[in-house]
mmCIF file of C-alpha atoms in Angstrom:
data_model
loop_
_atom_site.group_PDB
_atom_site.id
_atom_site.type_symbol
_atom_site.label_atom_id
_atom_site.label_comp_id
_atom_site.label_asym_id
_atom_site.label_seq_id
_atom_site.Cartn_x
_atom_site.Cartn_y
_atom_site.Cartn_z
ATOM 1 C CA UNK A 1 60.969 45.441 134.901
ATOM 2 C CA UNK A 2 61.079 46.377 138.922
ATOM 3 C CA UNK A 3 64.437 46.088 140.541
ATOM 4 C CA UNK A 4 65.423 43.039 142.847
ATOM 5 C CA UNK A 5 64.968 43.993 146.576
ATOM 6 C CA UNK A 6 68.219 44.350 148.042
ATOM 7 C CA UNK A 7 68.286 42.322 151.224
ATOM 8 C CA UNK A 8 71.269 42.495 153.588
ATOM 9 C CA UNK A 9 73.261 39.242 153.926
ATOM 10 C CA UNK A 10 72.927 38.601 157.514
ATOM 11 C CA UNK A 11 69.335 38.536 157.182
ATOM 12 C CA UNK A 12 69.560 36.678 153.606
ATOM 13 C CA UNK A 13 71.742 33.628 155.424
ATOM 14 C CA UNK A 14 68.761 33.481 158.482
ATOM 15 C CA UNK A 15 66.188 33.232 155.993
ATOM 16 C CA UNK A 16 67.720 30.819 153.244
ATOM 17 C CA UNK A 17 69.831 28.435 155.895
ATOM 18 C CA UNK A 18 66.496 27.151 156.532
ATOM 19 C CA UNK A 19 65.454 25.946 153.655
ATOM 20 C CA UNK A 20 65.950 22.639 151.995
ATOM 21 C CA UNK A 21 68.823 22.024 149.558
ATOM 22 C CA UNK A 22 66.312 21.522 146.567
ATOM 23 C CA UNK A 23 64.549 24.805 147.016
ATOM 24 C CA UNK A 24 68.096 26.639 147.196
ATOM 25 C CA UNK A 25 69.535 25.091 144.215
ATOM 26 C CA UNK A 26 66.476 26.450 142.303
ATOM 27 C CA UNK A 27 67.051 30.165 144.023
ATOM 28 C CA UNK A 28 70.590 30.139 142.739
ATOM 29 C CA UNK A 29 68.792 31.343 139.049
ATOM 30 C CA UNK A 30 67.041 34.195 140.663
ATOM 31 C CA UNK A 31 69.763 36.424 140.303
ATOM 32 C CA UNK A 32 73.696 36.171 139.903
ATOM 33 C CA UNK A 33 74.043 37.753 143.637
ATOM 34 C CA UNK A 34 71.690 35.004 145.124
ATOM 35 C CA UNK A 35 73.866 32.123 142.927
ATOM 36 C CA UNK A 36 77.000 33.536 144.525
ATOM 37 C CA UNK A 37 75.766 33.911 147.961
ATOM 38 C CA UNK A 38 74.047 30.262 148.183
ATOM 39 C CA UNK A 39 77.336 28.615 146.729
ATOM 40 C CA UNK A 40 79.549 30.580 148.912
ATOM 41 C CA UNK A 41 81.643 28.638 151.463
ATOM 42 C CA UNK A 42 80.388 30.158 154.417
ATOM 43 C CA UNK A 43 76.521 30.186 153.484
ATOM 44 C CA UNK A 44 77.081 26.076 152.630
ATOM 45 C CA UNK A 45 78.940 25.600 155.836
ATOM 46 C CA UNK A 46 76.315 27.208 157.946
ATOM 47 C CA UNK A 47 73.480 25.600 155.867
ATOM 48 C CA UNK A 48 74.981 22.035 156.854
ATOM 49 C CA UNK A 49 75.493 22.840 160.289
ATOM 50 C CA UNK A 50 72.126 23.981 160.791
ATOM 51 C CA UNK A 51 70.307 20.859 159.191
ATOM 52 C CA UNK A 52 73.072 18.694 161.443
ATOM 53 C CA UNK A 53 71.618 19.832 164.619
ATOM 54 C CA UNK A 54 70.210 17.142 166.838
ATOM 55 C CA UNK A 55 66.476 18.318 166.258
ATOM 56 C CA UNK A 56 66.944 20.082 162.705
ATOM 57 C CA UNK A 57 64.079 21.997 161.297
ATOM 58 C CA UNK A 58 64.754 20.433 158.063
ATOM 59 C CA UNK A 59 66.226 16.618 157.126
ATOM 60 C CA UNK A 60 67.466 15.530 153.702
ATOM 61 C CA UNK A 61 68.952 12.080 154.366
ATOM 62 C CA UNK A 62 68.788 10.449 151.193
ATOM 63 C CA UNK A 63 70.121 6.628 150.650
ATOM 64 C CA UNK A 64 71.642 6.524 147.035
ATOM 65 C CA UNK A 65 71.557 3.422 144.869
ATOM 66 C CA UNK A 66 73.365 2.520 142.108
ATOM 67 C CA UNK A 67 71.560 0.280 139.509
ATOM 68 C CA UNK A 68 72.547 -0.573 135.734
ATOM 69 C CA UNK A 69 70.245 1.655 134.176
ATOM 70 C CA UNK A 70 71.352 4.722 136.732
ATOM 71 C CA UNK A 71 70.375 5.946 140.204
ATOM 72 C CA UNK A 72 67.474 5.760 142.922
ATOM 73 C CA UNK A 73 67.046 7.498 146.006
ATOM 74 C CA UNK A 74 65.294 6.799 149.329
ATOM 75 C CA UNK A 75 63.953 9.685 151.066
ATOM 76 C CA UNK A 76 64.680 8.627 154.642
ATOM 77 C CA UNK A 77 62.166 10.572 157.577
ATOM 78 C CA UNK A 78 59.856 9.040 156.894
ATOM 79 C CA UNK A 79 60.907 6.402 154.432
ATOM 80 C CA UNK A 80 59.692 6.221 151.433
ATOM 81 C CA UNK A 81 59.706 3.687 148.406
ATOM 82 C CA UNK A 82 62.542 4.142 145.922
ATOM 83 C CA UNK A 83 62.609 7.238 143.255
ATOM 84 C CA UNK A 84 64.275 6.848 139.979
ATOM 85 C CA UNK A 85 66.215 10.409 139.664
ATOM 86 C CA UNK A 86 68.178 11.931 136.860
ATOM 87 C CA UNK A 87 71.527 12.759 138.517
ATOM 88 C CA UNK A 88 73.877 15.174 136.629
ATOM 89 C CA UNK A 89 76.949 12.507 136.689
ATOM 90 C CA UNK A 90 80.216 13.274 136.512
ATOM 91 C CA UNK A 91 82.580 12.856 133.187
ATOM 92 C CA UNK A 92 79.024 12.304 131.478
ATOM 93 C CA UNK A 93 78.938 8.701 132.181
ATOM 94 C CA UNK A 94 76.311 6.718 133.808
ATOM 95 C CA UNK A 95 76.345 3.168 135.461
ATOM 96 C CA UNK A 96 75.600 0.127 133.057
ATOM 97 C CA UNK A 97 76.560 -3.424 132.875
ATOM 98 C CA UNK A 98 80.068 -2.751 131.849
ATOM 99 C CA UNK A 99 80.013 0.248 134.507
ATOM 100 C CA UNK A 100 80.101 -0.667 138.084
ATOM 101 C CA UNK A 101 79.711 1.499 140.453
ATOM 102 C CA UNK A 102 81.672 1.448 143.585
ATOM 103 C CA UNK A 103 80.790 3.662 146.818
ATOM 104 C CA UNK A 104 84.265 4.417 148.850
ATOM 105 C CA UNK A 105 82.405 6.876 151.525
ATOM 106 C CA UNK A 106 80.466 10.018 152.092
ATOM 107 C CA UNK A 107 80.795 13.118 154.096
ATOM 108 C CA UNK A 108 78.833 16.199 154.368
ATOM 109 C CA UNK A 109 76.588 15.420 151.302
ATOM 110 C CA UNK A 110 79.613 14.577 149.269
ATOM 111 C CA UNK A 111 79.972 10.867 148.287
ATOM 112 C CA UNK A 112 83.540 9.382 146.728
ATOM 113 C CA UNK A 113 83.158 6.768 144.079
ATOM 114 C CA UNK A 114 84.087 5.057 141.021
ATOM 115 C CA UNK A 115 82.484 4.083 137.977
ATOM 116 C CA UNK A 116 83.915 1.527 135.836
ATOM 117 C CA UNK A 117 87.797 2.060 136.311
ATOM 118 C CA UNK A 118 88.435 2.146 140.181
ATOM 119 C CA UNK A 119 91.547 3.981 139.518
ATOM 120 C CA UNK A 120 89.047 7.109 138.469
ATOM 121 C CA UNK A 121 87.745 8.708 141.765
ATOM 122 C CA UNK A 122 85.396 10.981 142.028
ATOM 123 C CA UNK A 123 83.929 13.224 144.346
ATOM 124 C CA UNK A 124 80.319 14.190 143.689
ATOM 125 C CA UNK A 125 77.466 16.283 145.158
ATOM 126 C CA UNK A 126 74.455 14.164 143.677
ATOM 127 C CA UNK A 127 71.940 17.369 145.323
ATOM 128 C CA UNK A 128 73.896 20.137 143.050
ATOM 129 C CA UNK A 129 75.776 17.693 140.334
ATOM 130 C CA UNK A 130 79.396 19.557 141.491
ATOM 131 C CA UNK A 131 82.009 16.406 141.031
ATOM 132 C CA UNK A 132 85.814 16.246 140.829
ATOM 133 C CA UNK A 133 87.956 13.874 139.319
ATOM 134 C CA UNK A 134 90.813 13.234 141.333
ATOM 135 C CA UNK A 135 94.165 12.445 139.879
ATOM 136 C CA UNK A 136 95.435 8.892 139.528
ATOM 137 C CA UNK A 137 96.844 7.458 142.540
ATOM 138 C CA UNK A 138 98.933 5.128 140.924
ATOM 139 C CA UNK A 139 101.634 7.466 140.800
ATOM 140 C CA UNK A 140 102.147 7.497 144.811
ATOM 141 C CA UNK A 141 102.179 3.618 144.943
ATOM 142 C CA UNK A 142 105.237 1.638 146.753
ATOM 143 C CA UNK A 143 104.362 -1.532 144.267
ATOM 144 C CA UNK A 144 103.127 -0.915 140.957
ATOM 145 C CA UNK A 145 99.596 -2.434 142.049
ATOM 146 C CA UNK A 146 96.719 -2.563 144.684
ATOM 147 C CA UNK A 147 94.558 -5.035 145.352
ATOM 148 C CA UNK A 148 91.051 -4.846 146.038
ATOM 149 C CA UNK A 149 90.408 -1.566 148.173
ATOM 150 C CA UNK A 150 88.369 0.207 150.737
ATOM 151 C CA UNK A 151 88.403 3.489 151.805
ATOM 152 C CA UNK A 152 86.661 6.511 153.246
ATOM 153 C CA UNK A 153 85.887 10.064 153.056
ATOM 154 C CA UNK A 154 86.115 12.372 156.007
ATOM 155 C CA UNK A 155 86.584 16.122 156.726
ATOM 156 C CA UNK A 156 89.528 17.417 158.848
ATOM 157 C CA UNK A 157 87.990 20.704 160.929
ATOM 158 C CA UNK A 158 91.581 21.688 161.613
ATOM 159 C CA UNK A 159 92.671 22.915 157.904
ATOM 160 C CA UNK A 160 89.058 22.848 156.472
ATOM 161 C CA UNK A 161 89.966 19.583 154.180
ATOM 162 C CA UNK A 162 88.291 16.503 153.244
ATOM 163 C CA UNK A 163 90.265 13.479 153.040
ATOM 164 C CA UNK A 164 90.081 10.217 150.723
ATOM 165 C CA UNK A 165 91.387 7.201 152.323
ATOM 166 C CA UNK A 166 92.497 3.824 150.014
ATOM 167 C CA UNK A 167 93.671 0.746 151.218
ATOM 168 C CA UNK A 168 93.960 -2.492 150.199
ATOM 169 C CA UNK A 169 95.828 -3.754 153.592
ATOM 170 C CA UNK A 170 99.269 -3.331 152.358
ATOM 171 C CA UNK A 171 99.190 0.290 151.027
ATOM 172 C CA UNK A 172 97.913 3.084 152.601
ATOM 173 C CA UNK A 173 97.283 6.274 150.619
ATOM 174 C CA UNK A 174 95.677 9.802 151.450
ATOM 175 C CA UNK A 175 94.562 12.220 148.925
ATOM 176 C CA UNK A 176 93.752 16.089 150.333
ATOM 177 C CA UNK A 177 91.145 17.789 148.512
ATOM 178 C CA UNK A 178 92.626 21.093 149.155
ATOM 179 C CA UNK A 179 95.997 20.387 148.167
ATOM 180 C CA UNK A 180 94.951 18.312 145.189
ATOM 181 C CA UNK A 181 97.448 15.242 145.840
ATOM 182 C CA UNK A 182 97.673 11.699 146.996
ATOM 183 C CA UNK A 183 100.378 10.689 149.485
ATOM 184 C CA UNK A 184 101.444 7.166 150.541
ATOM 185 C CA UNK A 185 101.829 6.766 154.162
ATOM 186 C CA UNK A 186 103.158 4.128 156.647
ATOM 187 C CA UNK A 187 100.416 3.756 159.221
ATOM 188 C CA UNK A 188 100.566 1.316 162.376
ATOM 189 C CA UNK A 189 97.320 -0.884 162.807
ATOM 190 C CA UNK A 190 96.207 0.156 159.073
ATOM 191 C CA UNK A 191 95.514 -3.636 158.198
ATOM 192 C CA UNK A 192 92.516 -5.907 158.919
ATOM 193 C CA UNK A 193 90.009 -3.293 157.383
ATOM 194 C CA UNK A 194 87.727 -5.087 155.046
ATOM 195 C CA UNK A 195 84.680 -2.505 154.637
ATOM 196 C CA UNK A 196 84.487 1.454 153.851
ATOM 197 C CA UNK A 197 85.476 3.488 156.798
ATOM 198 C CA UNK A 198 82.683 5.391 158.828
ATOM 199 C CA UNK A 199 83.250 9.212 159.290
ATOM 200 C CA UNK A 200 82.664 10.966 162.720
ATOM 201 C CA UNK A 201 83.874 13.987 164.036
ATOM 202 C CA UNK A 202 87.173 14.486 162.522
ATOM 203 C CA UNK A 203 88.017 10.600 162.048
ATOM 204 C CA UNK A 204 87.007 7.367 159.944
ATOM 205 C CA UNK A 205 86.110 4.403 162.118
ATOM 206 C CA UNK A 206 86.305 0.556 160.817
ATOM 207 C CA UNK A 207 85.998 -2.271 162.724
ATOM 208 C CA UNK A 208 88.760 -4.903 162.555
ATOM 209 C CA UNK A 209 88.278 -7.808 160.697
ATOM 210 C CA UNK A 210 88.399 -11.019 162.939
ATOM 211 C CA UNK A 211 88.618 -8.781 165.913
ATOM 212 C CA UNK A 212 85.895 -7.194 168.448
ATOM 213 C CA UNK A 213 88.035 -3.858 168.209
ATOM 214 C CA UNK A 214 87.263 -0.565 166.806
ATOM 215 C CA UNK A 215 89.822 1.700 165.249
ATOM 216 C CA UNK A 216 89.797 4.887 164.596
ATOM 217 C CA UNK A 217 92.001 7.107 161.707
ATOM 218 C CA UNK A 218 92.454 10.905 163.163
ATOM 219 C CA UNK A 219 92.513 12.939 160.083
ATOM 220 C CA UNK A 220 94.143 16.021 161.361
ATOM 221 C CA UNK A 221 97.302 13.552 163.361
ATOM 222 C CA UNK A 222 96.676 10.787 160.213
ATOM 223 C CA UNK A 223 97.279 7.822 162.860
ATOM 224 C CA UNK A 224 95.175 5.145 164.442
ATOM 225 C CA UNK A 225 94.017 4.456 167.583
ATOM 226 C CA UNK A 226 91.758 2.162 169.438
ATOM 227 C CA UNK A 227 88.640 3.507 169.989
ATOM 228 C CA UNK A 228 87.361 2.924 173.740
ATOM 229 C CA UNK A 229 84.071 0.908 173.371
ATOM 230 C CA UNK A 230 80.932 0.786 175.025
ATOM 231 C CA UNK A 231 80.410 -1.733 178.450
ATOM 232 C CA UNK A 232 77.884 -4.343 178.132
ATOM 233 C CA UNK A 233 76.511 -6.616 180.115
ATOM 234 C CA UNK A 234 78.716 -10.179 179.888
ATOM 235 C CA UNK A 235 80.964 -8.401 177.586
ATOM 236 C CA UNK A 236 82.145 -11.766 176.251
ATOM 237 C CA UNK A 237 78.727 -12.858 174.942
ATOM 238 C CA UNK A 238 78.689 -10.048 172.499
ATOM 239 C CA UNK A 239 80.442 -9.388 169.431
ATOM 240 C CA UNK A 240 80.664 -6.912 166.203
ATOM 241 C CA UNK A 241 80.529 -8.348 162.767
ATOM 242 C CA UNK A 242 81.625 -6.241 159.525
ATOM 243 C CA UNK A 243 77.954 -4.062 159.094
ATOM 244 C CA UNK A 244 78.008 -3.301 162.891
ATOM 245 C CA UNK A 245 79.228 0.743 162.352
ATOM 246 C CA UNK A 246 77.170 3.325 160.752
ATOM 247 C CA UNK A 247 76.370 6.514 161.321
ATOM 248 C CA UNK A 248 73.486 8.584 163.057
ATOM 249 C CA UNK A 249 74.215 12.298 162.090
ATOM 250 C CA UNK A 250 77.498 13.066 163.176
ATOM 251 C CA UNK A 251 77.599 10.303 165.630
ATOM 252 C CA UNK A 252 78.766 6.836 165.589
ATOM 253 C CA UNK A 253 76.686 3.942 166.384
ATOM 254 C CA UNK A 254 77.562 0.430 166.817
ATOM 255 C CA UNK A 255 75.604 -2.702 166.768
ATOM 256 C CA UNK A 256 76.276 -5.158 169.336
ATOM 257 C CA UNK A 257 74.777 -8.949 168.630
ATOM 258 C CA UNK A 258 74.461 -11.601 170.746
ATOM 259 C CA UNK A 259 75.278 -15.088 169.380
ATOM 260 C CA UNK A 260 72.393 -17.126 168.689
ATOM 261 C CA UNK A 261 72.276 -20.560 170.640
ATOM 262 C CA UNK A 262 70.018 -23.457 170.839
ATOM 263 C CA UNK A 263 67.717 -22.018 173.756
ATOM 264 C CA UNK A 264 68.263 -18.260 173.128
ATOM 265 C CA UNK A 265 67.637 -16.362 169.939
ATOM 266 C CA UNK A 266 69.916 -13.689 170.724
ATOM 267 C CA UNK A 267 69.708 -9.760 170.539
ATOM 268 C CA UNK A 268 70.759 -6.666 169.213
ATOM 269 C CA UNK A 269 71.654 -3.554 171.083
ATOM 270 C CA UNK A 270 72.513 -0.363 169.562
ATOM 271 C CA UNK A 271 75.024 2.512 171.353
ATOM 272 C CA UNK A 272 75.607 5.998 170.068
ATOM 273 C CA UNK A 273 78.630 7.729 171.129
ATOM 274 C CA UNK A 274 77.985 11.253 171.904
ATOM 275 C CA UNK A 275 81.406 12.563 172.717
ATOM 276 C CA UNK A 276 84.312 11.521 170.872
ATOM 277 C CA UNK A 277 87.192 9.659 173.380
ATOM 278 C CA UNK A 278 84.749 9.294 176.014
ATOM 279 C CA UNK A 279 84.008 5.665 176.834
ATOM 280 C CA UNK A 280 81.275 6.990 179.298
ATOM 281 C CA UNK A 281 79.514 8.976 176.634
ATOM 282 C CA UNK A 282 78.168 5.664 174.733
ATOM 283 C CA UNK A 283 74.576 5.063 175.333
ATOM 284 C CA UNK A 284 72.375 2.469 174.411
ATOM 285 C CA UNK A 285 69.254 3.445 172.763
ATOM 286 C CA UNK A 286 67.836 0.642 171.391
ATOM 287 C CA UNK A 287 67.874 -2.937 172.210
ATOM 288 C CA UNK A 288 66.340 -5.911 170.016
ATOM 289 C CA UNK A 289 65.480 -8.645 172.258
ATOM 290 C CA UNK A 290 65.228 -11.679 169.487
ATOM 291 C CA UNK A 291 65.936 -12.215 165.791
ATOM 292 C CA UNK A 292 65.555 -14.440 162.886
ATOM 293 C CA UNK A 293 68.977 -16.585 162.885
ATOM 294 C CA UNK A 294 69.875 -15.416 159.040
ATOM 295 C CA UNK A 295 68.913 -11.800 160.433
ATOM 296 C CA UNK A 296 72.502 -9.569 160.564
ATOM 297 C CA UNK A 297 74.333 -12.692 158.920
ATOM 298 C CA UNK A 298 75.352 -10.651 155.851
ATOM 299 C CA UNK A 299 73.596 -7.327 156.867
ATOM 300 C CA UNK A 300 74.667 -4.305 157.020
ATOM 301 C CA UNK A 301 73.260 -1.118 158.962
ATOM 302 C CA UNK A 302 72.755 1.864 156.459
ATOM 303 C CA UNK A 303 71.184 4.276 159.069
ATOM 304 C CA UNK A 304 69.493 4.771 161.950
ATOM 305 C CA UNK A 305 66.567 6.914 161.587
ATOM 306 C CA UNK A 306 65.957 9.620 164.102
ATOM 307 C CA UNK A 307 62.167 9.388 164.020
ATOM 308 C CA UNK A 308 59.943 6.864 165.184
ATOM 309 C CA UNK A 309 62.303 4.462 165.758
ATOM 310 C CA UNK A 310 62.857 3.104 161.818
ATOM 311 C CA UNK A 311 65.861 1.379 161.209
ATOM 312 C CA UNK A 312 67.103 1.263 157.453
ATOM 313 C CA UNK A 313 69.142 -1.927 156.929
ATOM 314 C CA UNK A 314 71.242 -2.569 153.608
ATOM 315 C CA UNK A 315 70.975 -6.298 153.243
ATOM 316 C CA UNK A 316 73.774 -7.281 150.369
ATOM 317 C CA UNK A 317 72.434 -10.743 149.601
ATOM 318 C CA UNK A 318 68.883 -9.461 149.096
ATOM 319 C CA UNK A 319 67.216 -6.380 150.015
ATOM 320 C CA UNK A 320 66.906 -3.475 151.988
ATOM 321 C CA UNK A 321 64.261 -2.981 154.309
ATOM 322 C CA UNK A 322 62.821 -0.751 157.310
ATOM 323 C CA UNK A 323 62.130 -2.070 160.459
ATOM 324 C CA UNK A 324 60.241 -0.781 163.623
ATOM 325 C CA UNK A 325 62.663 -1.153 166.516
ATOM 326 C CA UNK A 326 60.357 0.373 169.395
ATOM 327 C CA UNK A 327 58.643 -2.754 169.838
ATOM 328 C CA UNK A 328 59.521 -6.496 170.916
ATOM 329 C CA UNK A 329 61.631 -8.404 168.365
ATOM 330 C CA UNK A 330 61.572 -6.584 164.604
ATOM 331 C CA UNK A 331 58.219 -5.887 162.597
ATOM 332 C CA UNK A 332 59.341 -5.097 158.941
ATOM 333 C CA UNK A 333 57.824 -1.759 157.789
ATOM 334 C CA UNK A 334 58.444 -1.783 154.257
ATOM 335 C CA UNK A 335 60.826 -3.723 152.047
ATOM 336 C CA UNK A 336 62.322 -0.992 149.752
ATOM 337 C CA UNK A 337 64.702 -3.066 147.605
ATOM 338 C CA UNK A 338 64.648 -6.754 146.935
ATOM 339 C CA UNK A 339 66.052 -9.048 144.437
ATOM 340 C CA UNK A 340 62.919 -11.531 144.529
ATOM 341 C CA UNK A 341 60.716 -10.981 141.764
ATOM 342 C CA UNK A 342 57.524 -12.833 143.438
ATOM 343 C CA UNK A 343 57.916 -9.765 146.109
ATOM 344 C CA UNK A 344 59.356 -6.978 144.299
ATOM 345 C CA UNK A 345 57.394 -6.677 140.525
ATOM 346 C CA UNK A 346 58.648 -3.292 140.373
ATOM 347 C CA UNK A 347 62.040 -2.960 138.551
ATOM 348 C CA UNK A 348 62.832 0.164 140.291
ATOM 349 C CA UNK A 349 62.377 -2.054 143.517
ATOM 350 C CA UNK A 350 65.206 -4.573 142.444
ATOM 351 C CA UNK A 351 68.369 -4.944 144.283
ATOM 352 C CA UNK A 352 70.958 -7.251 143.245
ATOM 353 C CA UNK A 353 73.968 -7.344 145.654
ATOM 354 C CA UNK A 354 76.554 -7.839 142.388
ATOM 355 C CA UNK A 355 75.299 -4.909 140.637
ATOM 356 C CA UNK A 356 74.086 -2.323 143.051
ATOM 357 C CA UNK A 357 75.411 -0.583 145.390
ATOM 358 C CA UNK A 358 73.837 1.548 148.579
ATOM 359 C CA UNK A 359 75.268 4.469 150.556
ATOM 360 C CA UNK A 360 73.600 7.020 152.780
ATOM 361 C CA UNK A 361 74.177 10.890 152.490
ATOM 362 C CA UNK A 362 73.051 14.217 153.581
ATOM 363 C CA UNK A 363 72.058 16.686 150.959
ATOM 364 C CA UNK A 364 74.182 19.462 151.227
ATOM 365 C CA UNK A 365 75.296 22.311 148.808
ATOM 366 C CA UNK A 366 79.017 22.160 149.812
ATOM 367 C CA UNK A 367 81.342 21.738 146.318
ATOM 368 C CA UNK A 368 83.746 19.536 145.848
ATOM 369 C CA UNK A 369 85.946 22.032 144.285
ATOM 370 C CA UNK A 370 88.396 23.339 147.084
ATOM 371 C CA UNK A 371 91.509 25.089 146.321
ATOM 372 C CA UNK A 372 94.163 26.599 148.468
#
């Protein structure tokens, strides 16, 4: 048998970092040295950063949907109908009627979720199958119970650490992946959080419930701050709702809506923040002049796609669709998931809000198993 060619690491990095995650997972079986190289933290970080460029050569954005009989994912660019997939899932457990999946956040290809018991949180990379079960957070509670929890997953670049946030608006818990431990931290402005946080550039962001304010949680300083919002014409006529924040790559996007009146069908503006903390960096990228009366009332935006002006929406009450936002108003391009049997006869495309959840993530090789 011929000996494998010895390729210098810098050349190997330059070649392999341009390939999609799916190919690299297969290439780990070429040899032990390739497996070590592809799994090494420097390479996985470099590969993710290349894929996160403003105009990446490869795009591995997925929407992950949990269903009682397993998982589905949607390739987002270009959008395709949902595909059943067989994931190597943590703890040898899969979603079923008794094991409801809850997503708490995604960051750099990692997804934070629980299956069955919400106390048993897992960090999972769906692309590689690697997972880590987090320690029980009940040991650090100041009172021996937590209500309905919301959270977030983000990256602290100051110490190369991933942090999980969990709160029921009375207690605020922080998990450090590198330290493998939970802390119960007293924070200001850590109430009114009734959704999962959206990660962007070292912070998690929430729209404060009942107020037109957006708060960021700095993962390095571990404190909240109010985020400067985009300037809008007739500020008082626009508002945000719970599902208004979402991601565009590593950037934060907000959907600002004008209320529907008898003589006006309202409008939606999409703004992207290009530089953290700089109010002037907010840039309007889309405007929808009109929309249906019930459109966006319960909808949550999952992701704004980079190509062809598609906007992917998650509708907890009904369906997941793609829309063309470049024209006047909204044009439905595809119904990806639906809870109406007359329109979605394929079981793979059924979506029920109380049994299914959806989250956007970018495929990566990053491992959830860090150590000091």
